[in-house]
mmCIF file of C-alpha atoms and ligand atoms in Angstrom:
data_model
loop_
_atom_site.group_PDB
_atom_site.id
_atom_site.type_symbol
_atom_site.label_atom_id
_atom_site.label_comp_id
_atom_site.label_asym_id
_atom_site.label_seq_id
_atom_site.Cartn_x
_atom_site.Cartn_y
_atom_site.Cartn_z
ATOM 1 C CA MET A 1 -51.708 44.810 -112.676
ATOM 2 C CA ALA A 2 -48.731 45.317 -110.727
ATOM 3 C CA GLU A 3 -47.171 42.326 -109.364
ATOM 4 C CA ARG A 4 -48.728 41.227 -105.864
ATOM 5 C CA ALA A 5 -46.568 41.892 -102.355
ATOM 6 C CA ARG A 6 -46.066 37.929 -101.268
ATOM 7 C CA ILE A 7 -46.826 37.865 -97.263
ATOM 8 C CA ALA A 8 -46.117 34.982 -94.716
ATOM 9 C CA VAL A 9 -48.391 35.051 -91.784
ATOM 10 C CA PHE A 10 -47.713 33.285 -88.298
ATOM 11 C CA ILE A 11 -49.991 32.063 -86.440
ATOM 12 C CA SER A 12 -50.534 30.607 -83.149
ATOM 13 C CA GLY A 13 -54.433 29.891 -82.835
ATOM 14 C CA ALA A 14 -57.776 30.075 -84.547
ATOM 15 C CA GLY A 15 -56.131 32.350 -87.174
ATOM 16 C CA THR A 16 -59.454 34.254 -87.654
ATOM 17 C CA ASN A 17 -57.422 37.356 -88.762
ATOM 18 C CA MET A 18 -55.186 35.104 -91.231
ATOM 19 C CA ALA A 19 -58.623 33.961 -92.880
ATOM 20 C CA ALA A 20 -59.901 37.781 -93.375
ATOM 21 C CA LEU A 21 -56.378 38.510 -94.918
ATOM 22 C CA LEU A 22 -56.644 35.493 -96.758
ATOM 23 C CA TYR A 23 -60.402 36.550 -98.036
ATOM 24 C CA ALA A 24 -59.506 39.881 -98.717
ATOM 25 C CA SER A 25 -56.918 38.861 -100.875
ATOM 26 C CA ARG A 26 -59.335 36.763 -103.014
ATOM 27 C CA MET A 27 -60.905 40.165 -103.862
ATOM 28 C CA PRO A 28 -60.256 42.056 -107.024
ATOM 29 C CA GLU A 29 -57.464 44.647 -106.730
ATOM 30 C CA CYS A 30 -56.063 43.430 -103.549
ATOM 31 C CA PRO A 31 -52.136 44.331 -103.635
ATOM 32 C CA TYR A 32 -50.928 40.973 -101.777
ATOM 33 C CA GLU A 33 -51.189 37.370 -101.674
ATOM 34 C CA LEU A 34 -50.540 34.915 -98.583
ATOM 35 C CA VAL A 35 -47.821 32.288 -99.583
ATOM 36 C CA LEU A 36 -47.250 30.772 -96.636
ATOM 37 C CA VAL A 37 -49.267 30.329 -93.319
ATOM 38 C CA ALA A 38 -46.475 29.069 -90.470
ATOM 39 C CA SER A 39 -47.326 28.368 -87.430
ATOM 40 C CA ASN A 40 -45.651 27.610 -83.329
ATOM 41 C CA ASP A 41 -48.683 24.926 -82.807
ATOM 42 C CA PRO A 42 -49.049 22.074 -85.087
ATOM 43 C CA ALA A 43 -52.815 22.054 -83.974
ATOM 44 C CA ALA A 44 -53.451 25.366 -84.803
ATOM 45 C CA ALA A 45 -57.238 25.638 -86.188
ATOM 46 C CA GLY A 46 -55.651 28.112 -89.220
ATOM 47 C CA LEU A 47 -53.615 25.860 -90.596
ATOM 48 C CA LYS A 48 -56.439 23.254 -91.599
ATOM 49 C CA LEU A 49 -58.295 26.089 -93.470
ATOM 50 C CA ALA A 50 -54.820 27.181 -95.198
ATOM 51 C CA GLU A 51 -54.344 23.790 -96.661
ATOM 52 C CA ALA A 52 -58.137 23.759 -97.504
ATOM 53 C CA GLU A 53 -57.288 26.949 -99.339
ATOM 54 C CA GLY A 54 -54.295 25.643 -101.509
ATOM 55 C CA ILE A 55 -51.566 27.670 -99.213
ATOM 56 C CA ALA A 56 -48.518 26.074 -98.316
ATOM 57 C CA THR A 57 -48.555 25.798 -94.613
ATOM 58 C CA PHE A 58 -45.630 25.023 -91.739
ATOM 59 C CA ALA A 59 -45.791 24.081 -88.480
ATOM 60 C CA LEU A 60 -43.196 23.786 -85.916
ATOM 61 C CA SER A 61 -43.416 23.519 -82.131
ATOM 62 C CA HIS A 62 -41.111 25.639 -80.103
ATOM 63 C CA LYS A 63 -41.272 23.154 -77.749
ATOM 64 C CA GLY A 64 -37.473 22.053 -76.560
ATOM 65 C CA MET A 65 -35.990 24.423 -79.192
ATOM 66 C CA THR A 66 -34.122 27.761 -78.084
ATOM 67 C CA ARG A 67 -36.065 30.966 -79.252
ATOM 68 C CA GLU A 68 -33.197 31.877 -81.843
ATOM 69 C CA ALA A 69 -33.479 28.337 -83.080
ATOM 70 C CA HIS A 70 -37.555 28.255 -83.536
ATOM 71 C CA ASP A 71 -37.201 31.582 -84.819
ATOM 72 C CA ALA A 72 -34.744 30.656 -87.264
ATOM 73 C CA ALA A 73 -36.766 27.885 -88.464
ATOM 74 C CA MET A 74 -39.981 29.883 -89.000
ATOM 75 C CA GLU A 75 -37.729 32.459 -90.990
ATOM 76 C CA ALA A 76 -36.348 30.435 -93.283
ATOM 77 C CA ALA A 77 -39.817 28.798 -94.063
ATOM 78 C CA ALA A 78 -41.056 32.260 -94.969
ATOM 79 C CA LYS A 79 -37.981 32.916 -97.164
ATOM 80 C CA GLU A 80 -38.343 29.708 -98.735
ATOM 81 C CA ALA A 81 -41.557 30.722 -99.591
ATOM 82 C CA GLY A 82 -40.175 34.171 -101.178
ATOM 83 C CA ALA A 83 -41.962 36.117 -98.437
ATOM 84 C CA GLU A 84 -41.359 39.921 -98.640
ATOM 85 C CA TYR A 85 -43.534 40.506 -95.583
ATOM 86 C CA ILE A 86 -44.083 38.759 -92.102
ATOM 87 C CA VAL A 87 -47.257 39.466 -90.864
ATOM 88 C CA LEU A 88 -47.833 38.134 -87.265
ATOM 89 C CA ALA A 89 -51.795 37.438 -86.907
ATOM 90 C CA GLY A 90 -52.162 36.157 -83.142
ATOM 91 C CA TYR A 91 -48.588 34.557 -83.031
ATOM 92 C CA MET A 92 -48.046 34.483 -79.427
ATOM 93 C CA ARG A 93 -44.520 34.542 -79.364
ATOM 94 C CA ILE A 94 -41.980 37.138 -78.513
ATOM 95 C CA LEU A 95 -39.460 37.169 -80.984
ATOM 96 C CA SER A 96 -35.806 37.320 -80.706
ATOM 97 C CA ALA A 97 -34.060 40.885 -81.640
ATOM 98 C CA GLY A 98 -32.263 39.674 -84.580
ATOM 99 C CA PHE A 99 -35.327 38.377 -86.147
ATOM 100 C CA ALA A 100 -36.700 41.102 -85.649
ATOM 101 C CA ALA A 101 -33.992 43.370 -87.140
ATOM 102 C CA ARG A 102 -33.361 41.667 -90.126
ATOM 103 C CA TRP A 103 -37.426 42.437 -91.015
ATOM 104 C CA ALA A 104 -37.556 45.680 -89.776
ATOM 105 C CA GLY A 105 -40.264 47.684 -92.022
ATOM 106 C CA ARG A 106 -41.330 44.281 -93.061
ATOM 107 C CA MET A 107 -43.016 42.343 -90.267
ATOM 108 C CA LEU A 108 -46.320 44.027 -88.989
ATOM 109 C CA ASN A 109 -48.678 42.996 -86.264
ATOM 110 C CA ILE A 110 -51.857 43.172 -84.886
ATOM 111 C CA HIS A 111 -52.473 44.035 -81.184
ATOM 112 C CA PRO A 112 -56.172 44.151 -79.339
ATOM 113 C CA SER A 113 -55.750 47.396 -77.928
ATOM 114 C CA LEU A 114 -55.362 51.053 -78.692
ATOM 115 C CA LEU A 115 -51.644 51.080 -78.619
ATOM 116 C CA PRO A 116 -49.852 52.608 -76.714
ATOM 117 C CA LYS A 117 -52.170 51.595 -74.131
ATOM 118 C CA TYR A 118 -52.598 47.885 -72.930
ATOM 119 C CA LYS A 119 -49.011 46.226 -74.123
ATOM 120 C CA GLY A 120 -48.791 42.921 -73.303
ATOM 121 C CA LEU A 121 -51.715 40.339 -72.036
ATOM 122 C CA ASP A 122 -55.137 40.757 -71.060
ATOM 123 C CA THR A 123 -55.784 43.921 -72.881
ATOM 124 C CA HIS A 124 -59.261 43.554 -72.536
ATOM 125 C CA ALA A 125 -59.587 43.072 -68.910
ATOM 126 C CA ARG A 126 -57.468 45.753 -68.222
ATOM 127 C CA ALA A 127 -59.130 48.275 -70.269
ATOM 128 C CA ILE A 128 -62.421 47.246 -68.738
ATOM 129 C CA ALA A 129 -61.314 47.549 -65.260
ATOM 130 C CA ALA A 130 -59.458 51.118 -66.150
ATOM 131 C CA GLY A 131 -63.097 52.382 -66.936
ATOM 132 C CA GLU A 132 -62.193 53.088 -70.793
ATOM 133 C CA SER A 133 -64.952 54.207 -73.084
ATOM 134 C CA HIS A 134 -63.432 52.250 -75.519
ATOM 135 C CA GLY A 135 -61.234 49.224 -76.361
ATOM 136 C CA GLY A 136 -59.929 48.930 -80.170
ATOM 137 C CA ALA A 137 -56.861 47.334 -81.612
ATOM 138 C CA SER A 138 -53.398 48.475 -83.694
ATOM 139 C CA VAL A 139 -51.653 47.365 -86.446
ATOM 140 C CA HIS A 140 -48.022 48.236 -86.008
ATOM 141 C CA LEU A 141 -44.596 47.207 -87.369
ATOM 142 C CA VAL A 142 -42.495 45.122 -85.190
ATOM 143 C CA THR A 143 -39.325 46.205 -83.410
ATOM 144 C CA SER A 144 -37.648 44.119 -81.100
ATOM 145 C CA GLU A 145 -39.408 45.839 -78.150
ATOM 146 C CA LEU A 146 -43.047 44.539 -77.526
ATOM 147 C CA ASP A 147 -46.092 46.234 -78.983
ATOM 148 C CA ALA A 148 -43.573 49.327 -79.416
ATOM 149 C CA GLY A 149 -43.075 49.988 -83.419
ATOM 150 C CA GLU A 150 -44.723 52.504 -85.520
ATOM 151 C CA VAL A 151 -48.673 52.557 -85.018
ATOM 152 C CA LEU A 152 -49.958 52.315 -89.154
ATOM 153 C CA ALA A 153 -53.503 51.959 -88.198
ATOM 154 C CA GLN A 154 -56.283 51.631 -85.442
ATOM 155 C CA ILE A 155 -59.845 51.101 -84.790
ATOM 156 C CA ALA A 156 -61.713 52.027 -81.992
ATOM 157 C CA VAL A 157 -64.655 49.979 -80.264
ATOM 158 C CA PRO A 158 -66.935 51.203 -77.546
ATOM 159 C CA ILE A 159 -67.101 49.096 -73.870
ATOM 160 C CA THR A 160 -70.760 48.907 -73.543
ATOM 161 C CA PRO A 161 -72.304 48.260 -70.105
ATOM 162 C CA GLY A 162 -72.210 44.613 -68.437
ATOM 163 C CA GLU A 163 -68.889 43.958 -70.952
ATOM 164 C CA THR A 164 -66.797 41.258 -70.297
ATOM 165 C CA ALA A 165 -63.437 40.638 -71.483
ATOM 166 C CA GLU A 166 -64.771 37.639 -73.607
ATOM 167 C CA SER A 167 -67.555 40.019 -75.263
ATOM 168 C CA LEU A 168 -65.105 42.974 -75.666
ATOM 169 C CA ALA A 169 -62.599 40.563 -77.187
ATOM 170 C CA ALA A 170 -64.935 39.165 -79.605
ATOM 171 C CA ARG A 171 -66.307 42.247 -80.870
ATOM 172 C CA VAL A 172 -63.047 43.625 -80.972
ATOM 173 C CA LYS A 173 -62.054 40.668 -83.302
ATOM 174 C CA LEU A 174 -64.921 41.612 -85.792
ATOM 175 C CA ALA A 175 -62.944 45.138 -85.882
ATOM 176 C CA GLU A 176 -59.430 43.841 -86.592
ATOM 177 C CA HIS A 177 -61.010 41.882 -89.628
ATOM 178 C CA GLN A 178 -61.766 45.027 -91.353
ATOM 179 C CA LEU A 179 -58.917 46.718 -90.185
ATOM 180 C CA TYR A 180 -55.890 44.210 -90.765
ATOM 181 C CA PRO A 181 -56.802 43.312 -94.495
ATOM 182 C CA ARG A 182 -56.565 47.277 -95.390
ATOM 183 C CA ALA A 183 -53.992 48.694 -93.473
ATOM 184 C CA LEU A 184 -51.876 45.361 -94.925
ATOM 185 C CA ALA A 185 -52.839 46.749 -98.196
ATOM 186 C CA ASP A 186 -52.230 50.299 -97.606
ATOM 187 C CA TYR A 187 -48.569 49.304 -96.329
ATOM 188 C CA VAL A 188 -47.612 47.259 -99.038
ATOM 189 C CA SER A 189 -48.892 49.786 -101.336
ATOM 190 C CA ARG A 190 -47.456 52.659 -99.986
ATOM 191 C CA TRP A 191 -44.835 52.765 -102.650
ATOM 192 C CA ARG A 192 -47.362 54.172 -105.235
ATOM 193 C CA ASN A 193 -49.325 56.389 -102.710
ATOM 194 C CA PRO A 194 -48.748 60.222 -103.918
ATOM 195 C CA ALA A 195 -49.080 61.519 -100.202
ATOM 196 C CA TRP A 196 -46.794 58.537 -98.794
ATOM 197 C CA LEU A 197 -44.196 59.811 -101.662
ATOM 198 C CA LEU A 198 -44.788 63.029 -101.142
ATOM 199 C CA ALA A 199 -44.167 62.739 -97.281
ATOM 200 C CA GLN A 200 -41.180 61.290 -97.923
ATOM 201 C CA VAL A 201 -39.499 63.786 -100.126
ATOM 202 C CA ARG A 202 -40.382 66.425 -98.299
ATOM 203 C CA SER A 203 -38.845 64.961 -95.011
ATOM 204 C CA LEU A 204 -35.901 64.691 -97.087
ATOM 205 C CA ALA A 205 -35.512 67.797 -98.614
ATOM 206 C CA LEU A 206 -36.521 70.073 -95.443
ATOM 207 C CA ALA A 207 -33.835 68.174 -93.863
ATOM 208 C CA LEU A 208 -31.213 70.238 -95.799
ATOM 209 C CA PRO A 209 -29.983 73.386 -94.421
ATOM 210 C CA GLU A 210 -32.014 76.523 -94.851
ATOM 211 C CA THR A 211 -34.961 75.060 -97.085
ATOM 212 C CA SER A 212 -38.697 75.878 -97.339
ATOM 213 C CA GLU A 213 -41.433 74.244 -99.152
ATOM 214 C CA GLN A 214 -43.560 76.714 -101.903
ATOM 215 C CA GLU A 215 -45.947 75.488 -104.245
ATOM 216 C CA SER A 216 -45.053 76.289 -107.954
ATOM 217 C CA PHE A 217 -47.702 75.619 -110.720
ATOM 218 C CA GLY A 218 -49.500 73.127 -108.832
ATOM 219 C CA ALA A 219 -46.292 70.963 -107.584
ATOM 220 C CA ALA A 220 -44.889 70.871 -104.617
ATOM 221 C CA GLY A 221 -41.565 72.701 -104.662
ATOM 222 C CA PHE A 222 -38.625 72.794 -102.525
ATOM 223 C CA ARG A 223 -36.498 76.033 -102.238
ATOM 224 C CA VAL A 224 -33.027 77.026 -100.706
ATOM 225 C CA GLY A 225 -32.409 80.462 -99.488
ATOM 226 C CA THR A 226 -34.485 83.238 -97.647
ATOM 227 C CA GLY A 227 -37.303 85.572 -99.628
ATOM 228 C CA LYS A 228 -36.395 86.789 -103.406
ATOM 229 C CA ALA A 229 -32.484 85.112 -103.101
ATOM 230 C CA GLY A 230 -34.298 81.567 -102.654
ATOM 231 C CA LYS A 231 -34.246 79.123 -105.654
ATOM 232 C CA TYR A 232 -35.795 75.825 -106.331
ATOM 233 C CA PHE A 233 -33.650 72.540 -106.251
ATOM 234 C CA ALA A 234 -36.655 69.984 -106.570
ATOM 235 C CA TYR A 235 -40.208 69.534 -107.485
ATOM 236 C CA PHE A 236 -42.389 66.965 -106.647
ATOM 237 C CA ALA A 237 -44.830 66.141 -109.708
ATOM 238 C CA ASP A 238 -47.762 63.654 -109.290
ATOM 239 C CA ARG A 239 -48.873 63.713 -113.007
ATOM 240 C CA HIS A 240 -47.710 66.607 -113.961
ATOM 241 C CA HIS A 241 -47.571 67.932 -117.629
ATOM 242 C CA GLY A 242 -48.732 64.844 -118.874
ATOM 243 C CA HIS A 243 -46.468 62.600 -117.355
ATOM 244 C CA GLN A 244 -48.009 59.320 -116.023
ATOM 245 C CA GLY A 245 -46.225 58.129 -113.048
ATOM 246 C CA ILE A 246 -45.234 60.244 -109.916
ATOM 247 C CA ALA A 247 -42.031 61.916 -110.109
ATOM 248 C CA LEU A 248 -38.852 64.283 -108.437
ATOM 249 C CA LEU A 249 -37.539 66.921 -110.671
ATOM 250 C CA VAL A 250 -33.934 67.916 -109.625
ATOM 251 C CA LYS A 251 -31.120 69.578 -111.506
ATOM 252 C CA THR A 252 -28.308 67.653 -113.231
ATOM 253 C CA SER A 253 -25.081 69.072 -114.525
ATOM 254 C CA GLY A 254 -26.797 69.841 -117.992
ATOM 255 C CA PRO A 255 -28.135 68.210 -121.013
ATOM 256 C CA ASP A 256 -25.585 65.969 -121.467
ATOM 257 C CA GLU A 257 -25.867 64.282 -118.417
ATOM 258 C CA LEU A 258 -29.933 64.508 -118.437
ATOM 259 C CA ALA A 259 -29.741 62.425 -121.960
ATOM 260 C CA ALA A 260 -27.248 60.186 -120.897
ATOM 261 C CA LEU A 261 -29.250 59.171 -117.992
ATOM 262 C CA VAL A 262 -32.715 59.036 -119.750
ATOM 263 C CA GLU A 263 -30.936 56.610 -122.034
ATOM 264 C CA ASP A 264 -29.540 54.428 -119.729
ATOM 265 C CA ARG A 265 -32.565 53.969 -117.415
ATOM 266 C CA PRO A 266 -35.388 54.954 -119.163
ATOM 267 C CA GLU A 267 -37.638 53.124 -116.596
ATOM 268 C CA ALA A 268 -36.334 55.409 -113.664
ATOM 269 C CA TYR A 269 -35.369 58.900 -115.762
ATOM 270 C CA PHE A 270 -37.234 61.052 -118.114
ATOM 271 C CA ARG A 271 -37.025 64.379 -119.671
ATOM 272 C CA PRO A 272 -39.577 66.546 -118.208
ATOM 273 C CA ALA A 273 -41.798 69.013 -120.237
ATOM 274 C CA PHE A 274 -40.734 72.250 -119.508
ATOM 275 C CA TYR A 275 -38.052 71.689 -117.010
ATOM 276 C CA GLY A 276 -36.249 69.342 -119.274
ATOM 277 C CA ALA A 277 -34.847 72.195 -121.562
ATOM 278 C CA SER A 278 -32.401 73.231 -118.544
ATOM 279 C CA GLY A 279 -31.278 70.237 -117.545
ATOM 280 C CA TRP A 280 -33.737 68.998 -114.995
ATOM 281 C CA VAL A 281 -34.254 65.274 -114.766
ATOM 282 C CA GLY A 282 -37.489 63.652 -113.693
ATOM 283 C CA ILE A 283 -36.847 60.590 -111.345
ATOM 284 C CA VAL A 284 -39.742 58.107 -111.413
ATOM 285 C CA LEU A 285 -40.881 57.475 -107.480
ATOM 286 C CA ASP A 286 -43.651 55.133 -107.810
ATOM 287 C CA ARG A 287 -41.239 52.130 -108.308
ATOM 288 C CA ARG A 288 -41.431 49.260 -106.033
ATOM 289 C CA ASP A 289 -37.636 49.086 -105.898
ATOM 290 C CA LEU A 290 -36.773 52.809 -105.457
ATOM 291 C CA ASP A 291 -33.702 53.229 -103.626
ATOM 292 C CA TRP A 292 -34.216 55.888 -100.998
ATOM 293 C CA GLN A 293 -30.879 56.751 -100.406
ATOM 294 C CA ASP A 294 -30.356 57.571 -104.121
ATOM 295 C CA ILE A 295 -32.908 60.066 -103.462
ATOM 296 C CA ALA A 296 -31.384 61.692 -100.624
ATOM 297 C CA ALA A 297 -28.435 61.573 -102.764
ATOM 298 C CA TRP A 298 -30.132 63.249 -105.468
ATOM 299 C CA LEU A 299 -31.817 65.943 -103.536
ATOM 300 C CA ARG A 300 -28.494 67.070 -101.835
ATOM 301 C CA ARG A 301 -26.763 67.340 -105.117
ATOM 302 C CA SER A 302 -29.434 69.571 -106.516
ATOM 303 C CA TRP A 303 -29.277 71.732 -103.448
ATOM 304 C CA ARG A 304 -25.744 72.001 -103.882
ATOM 305 C CA SER A 305 -26.441 73.308 -107.193
ATOM 306 C CA ALA A 306 -29.139 75.909 -105.960
ATOM 307 C CA ALA A 307 -27.738 77.178 -102.865
ATOM 308 C CA PRO A 308 -25.837 80.272 -102.104
ATOM 309 C CA LYS A 309 -21.568 79.763 -101.649
ATOM 310 C CA ARG A 310 -21.845 80.716 -98.062
ATOM 311 C CA LEU A 311 -24.266 77.608 -97.321
ATOM 312 C CA THR A 312 -22.398 75.025 -99.806
ATOM 313 C CA ARG A 313 -18.912 76.124 -97.864
ATOM 314 C CA LEU A 314 -20.509 75.195 -94.843
ATOM 315 C CA MET A 315 -21.608 71.754 -96.037
ATOM 316 C CA ASP A 316 -18.125 71.394 -97.557
ATOM 317 C CA VAL A 317 -16.623 71.584 -93.767
ATOM 318 C CA ALA A 318 -19.471 69.391 -91.965
ATOM 319 C CA GLU A 319 -18.829 66.790 -94.894
ATOM 320 C CA GLN A 320 -14.866 66.498 -94.025
ATOM 321 C CA PHE A 321 -15.562 65.230 -90.732
HETATM 322 C C1 GAR B 1 -56.377 38.861 -82.065
HETATM 323 O O1 GAR B 1 -57.347 39.345 -81.395
HETATM 324 C C2 GAR B 1 -54.840 39.393 -81.831
HETATM 325 O O2 GAR B 1 -54.979 40.834 -81.941
HETATM 326 C C3 GAR B 1 -54.372 38.590 -80.400
HETATM 327 O O3 GAR B 1 -54.743 37.735 -80.709
HETATM 328 C C4 GAR B 1 -55.796 37.320 -81.158
HETATM 329 C C5 GAR B 1 -55.754 36.029 -82.413
HETATM 330 O O4 GAR B 1 -56.816 35.670 -82.578
HETATM 331 N N1 GAR B 1 -52.803 38.971 -80.998
HETATM 332 C C6 GAR B 1 -52.242 39.395 -79.578
HETATM 333 O O5 GAR B 1 -52.969 39.474 -78.420
HETATM 334 C C7 GAR B 1 -51.192 39.504 -79.680
HETATM 335 N N2 GAR B 1 -49.977 39.996 -78.822
HETATM 336 P P1 GAR B 1 -56.995 35.060 -84.444
HETATM 337 O O6 GAR B 1 -55.935 33.530 -83.785
HETATM 338 O O7 GAR B 1 -58.470 34.748 -84.547
HETATM 339 O O8 GAR B 1 -56.809 35.626 -85.382
#
C-alpha cells in the first residue's frame, strides 16, 4: 500500500474524536496514521489514551503565553513528529492568522453544527432554541476566520422532542465519530480520487479562453474554438487504453520532446497508446507530490498549440502586462 499520510491531532478535552480517528487508522487500508496527539491542557484525558496506544504526545498549557508563542510551540511539535496534516479535534483555541496560513489546505477541524449555521460556541443550545429540525457536525478546512473554511463533509442529526443541549451533544458526538475518520481519509487520499482529479483538471482547462468539454472515446476531452473549428487540447484519461493510472494527455512539440520527457521522468510521463504517435504525452496525475502549477502550465501550452491565431494573439497581448 502507498505510504500513509502523517497526522498530528490537537485536542483540549476528552478526545473522543481523536480516539475515533485513532481506531479508524488501525483498520486495514486506512490512508492515514496518527504521529502525534498534542494538547494545550496537560490534563486532557485524550493524552493518556494516546500514550497507552504508543502515540507520541505533547502538552503545553497556554496560560501565561502569547497566542503566537503557544501556536509556535504546538506547530514545532507537529513538525518534529513529521506531520503532514494537523487535525483539530475539540481543540478549543483560536489560532493565530500566521499559523492558519502556514497550514492552509493541510489543517482540518470538526465543528458541532451544520455550517455555515451556528459558528462558535453553544451550537446545540442555539439550534434547539431556534426550533431547528436537525443539528449535526461539519468537517472543514481551517482558515484564519473562525469556522469559515471550505466544508468537506457534513452529517445531520435529528433534534427529538424534549431534546437538551447535553442529549443532542452526545448524539452528535456519535455521528462525529463516524464522520471525521471518513472525511479525513477521503481528504488525504483525494490525490488518487478520479472524480477529484477530473474536477481539478476541468476547472483549469475551462478557465482558458473559448474552451468546452466534449467526451472522446470514453475520456473527458477539452477543446478550444467553436463548432467544427474546435480542436482538442487535453484529455483526462482514467485507466484508459490499458494504462494503469490516471493521466492527463496534452500536446508536446513533437516526438523528440515526448521521448525526452519519458526518458527523464518515467514516473511522471509516458507515451500514450494511439496519441503518442502524434506527439501527445501522458502525465500521471495520481501522484502524491503532483505539482498543479505544472499541470496548469502544460494545459496552457497545449491550449496554445491548438488555439486559433486570433485567440493566441489575445493571450500574447494579455501576457505582456
Ligand atoms: C466535539 O463535539 C467537537 O465537535 C467540538 O468539541 C467536541 C470535542 O469532543 N468542537 C468544537 O466545539 C470546536 N469549536 P472530544 O474531545 O470528545 O472529541
